[in-house]
Amino acid sequence: MNSLDNTYSLTNSIELFIPSNIRGFDNTELQTKYVNDISEKFTRLFGGATLFETVGTWLNKKRKVIREKIIIIQSYADALNDDDINEVVSIAQHL
């Protein structure tokens, strides 16, 4: 018997990327509110959440590269049902 015999794997990962550029302008205060609210919802839905701070880039309409802070909220689950997926999609649509 080894140390991993009594462990199990959570096979589904779900992530939501929360940008700092919200509604066309940099808004870290609103980002913080979203992160706090969504990480709590993920914890209630999936039993926990991990947050990663990183940087992302994208092109605006004028083809200028925009660099912004992003927080990724990630949860693992052994199963994802339609209700869970629909809840995450609903959360994302309100960003």
mmCIF file of C-alpha atoms in Angstrom:
data_model
loop_
_atom_site.group_PDB
_atom_site.id
_atom_site.type_symbol
_atom_site.label_atom_id
_atom_site.label_comp_id
_atom_site.label_asym_id
_atom_site.label_seq_id
_atom_site.Cartn_x
_atom_site.Cartn_y
_atom_site.Cartn_z
ATOM 1 C CA MET A 1 0.000 0.000 0.000
ATOM 2 C CA ASN A 2 1.326 3.446 -0.874
ATOM 3 C CA SER A 3 0.371 6.926 0.251
ATOM 4 C CA LEU A 4 -1.880 7.518 -2.756
ATOM 5 C CA ASP A 5 -4.112 4.481 -2.265
ATOM 6 C CA ASN A 6 -6.659 6.416 -0.213
ATOM 7 C CA THR A 7 -6.897 9.421 -2.529
ATOM 8 C CA TYR A 8 -9.275 10.209 -5.351
ATOM 9 C CA SER A 9 -9.149 12.394 -8.407
ATOM 10 C CA LEU A 10 -11.451 15.277 -9.194
ATOM 11 C CA THR A 11 -11.677 14.912 -12.953
ATOM 12 C CA ASN A 12 -13.472 18.131 -13.921
ATOM 13 C CA SER A 13 -11.960 21.581 -13.787
ATOM 14 C CA ILE A 14 -13.899 24.791 -14.311
ATOM 15 C CA GLU A 15 -12.303 28.226 -14.545
ATOM 16 C CA LEU A 16 -13.602 31.740 -14.847
ATOM 17 C CA PHE A 17 -11.298 34.590 -15.884
ATOM 18 C CA ILE A 18 -12.101 37.922 -14.205
ATOM 19 C CA PRO A 19 -10.489 40.845 -16.057
ATOM 20 C CA SER A 20 -9.512 44.149 -14.499
ATOM 21 C CA ASN A 21 -10.688 45.975 -17.630
ATOM 22 C CA ILE A 22 -14.438 45.928 -17.103
ATOM 23 C CA ARG A 23 -16.881 47.798 -19.311
ATOM 24 C CA GLY A 24 -14.092 49.504 -21.221
ATOM 25 C CA PHE A 25 -11.917 50.832 -18.432
ATOM 26 C CA ASP A 26 -9.537 49.554 -15.783
ATOM 27 C CA ASN A 27 -11.548 48.911 -12.633
ATOM 28 C CA THR A 28 -9.696 46.830 -10.051
ATOM 29 C CA GLU A 29 -12.240 47.773 -7.359
ATOM 30 C CA LEU A 30 -15.061 46.175 -9.350
ATOM 31 C CA GLN A 31 -12.783 43.233 -10.205
ATOM 32 C CA THR A 32 -12.174 42.650 -6.478
ATOM 33 C CA LYS A 33 -15.936 42.662 -5.814
ATOM 34 C CA TYR A 34 -16.554 40.157 -8.614
ATOM 35 C CA VAL A 35 -13.703 37.916 -7.435
ATOM 36 C CA ASN A 36 -14.985 37.878 -3.857
ATOM 37 C CA ASP A 37 -18.568 37.131 -4.913
ATOM 38 C CA ILE A 38 -17.700 34.522 -7.544
ATOM 39 C CA SER A 39 -15.088 32.694 -5.480
ATOM 40 C CA GLU A 40 -17.675 32.317 -2.716
ATOM 41 C CA LYS A 41 -20.217 30.971 -5.243
ATOM 42 C CA PHE A 42 -17.651 28.519 -6.647
ATOM 43 C CA THR A 43 -16.824 27.361 -3.132
ATOM 44 C CA ARG A 44 -20.487 26.717 -2.403
ATOM 45 C CA LEU A 45 -21.049 24.978 -5.757
ATOM 46 C CA PHE A 46 -17.893 22.864 -5.892
ATOM 47 C CA GLY A 47 -16.539 22.720 -2.333
ATOM 48 C CA GLY A 48 -13.590 25.057 -2.877
ATOM 49 C CA ALA A 49 -11.892 27.503 -5.208
ATOM 50 C CA THR A 50 -8.352 28.540 -6.039
ATOM 51 C CA LEU A 51 -7.485 32.027 -7.270
ATOM 52 C CA PHE A 52 -4.581 32.837 -9.585
ATOM 53 C CA GLU A 53 -3.397 36.365 -10.325
ATOM 54 C CA THR A 54 -1.904 36.753 -13.791
ATOM 55 C CA VAL A 55 -1.695 39.113 -16.757
ATOM 56 C CA GLY A 56 -3.458 38.814 -20.097
ATOM 57 C CA THR A 57 -3.439 40.703 -23.363
ATOM 58 C CA TRP A 58 -6.019 41.341 -26.049
ATOM 59 C CA LEU A 59 -6.566 43.609 -29.073
ATOM 60 C CA ASN A 60 -9.012 46.492 -28.860
ATOM 61 C CA LYS A 61 -11.027 47.756 -31.848
ATOM 62 C CA LYS A 62 -8.100 49.955 -32.920
ATOM 63 C CA ARG A 63 -5.821 46.859 -32.875
ATOM 64 C CA LYS A 64 -3.911 48.209 -29.892
ATOM 65 C CA VAL A 65 -2.606 45.547 -27.503
ATOM 66 C CA ILE A 66 -4.231 45.960 -24.103
ATOM 67 C CA ARG A 67 -2.461 44.384 -21.125
ATOM 68 C CA GLU A 68 -4.457 43.850 -17.971
ATOM 69 C CA LYS A 69 -4.455 42.053 -14.656
ATOM 70 C CA ILE A 70 -6.624 38.943 -14.606
ATOM 71 C CA ILE A 71 -7.717 36.758 -11.730
ATOM 72 C CA ILE A 72 -8.597 33.178 -12.592
ATOM 73 C CA ILE A 73 -11.008 31.385 -10.266
ATOM 74 C CA GLN A 74 -10.707 27.620 -10.552
ATOM 75 C CA SER A 75 -12.615 24.759 -8.968
ATOM 76 C CA TYR A 76 -12.409 21.015 -9.376
ATOM 77 C CA ALA A 77 -15.349 18.631 -9.192
ATOM 78 C CA ASP A 78 -15.827 14.924 -9.566
ATOM 79 C CA ALA A 79 -18.913 15.621 -11.692
ATOM 80 C CA LEU A 80 -20.451 18.659 -13.364
ATOM 81 C CA ASN A 81 -24.178 18.607 -13.947
ATOM 82 C CA ASP A 82 -26.230 20.881 -16.194
ATOM 83 C CA ASP A 83 -27.356 23.025 -13.247
ATOM 84 C CA ASP A 84 -23.726 23.681 -12.218
ATOM 85 C CA ILE A 85 -22.704 24.555 -15.759
ATOM 86 C CA ASN A 86 -25.737 26.815 -16.257
ATOM 87 C CA GLU A 87 -24.950 28.612 -12.978
ATOM 88 C CA VAL A 88 -21.358 29.292 -14.064
ATOM 89 C CA VAL A 89 -22.530 30.533 -17.480
ATOM 90 C CA SER A 90 -25.038 32.827 -15.752
ATOM 91 C CA ILE A 91 -22.284 34.202 -13.510
ATOM 92 C CA ALA A 92 -20.035 34.848 -16.521
ATOM 93 C CA GLN A 93 -22.803 36.599 -18.437
ATOM 94 C CA HIS A 94 -23.150 39.154 -15.642
ATOM 95 C CA LEU A 95 -19.524 40.301 -15.881
#
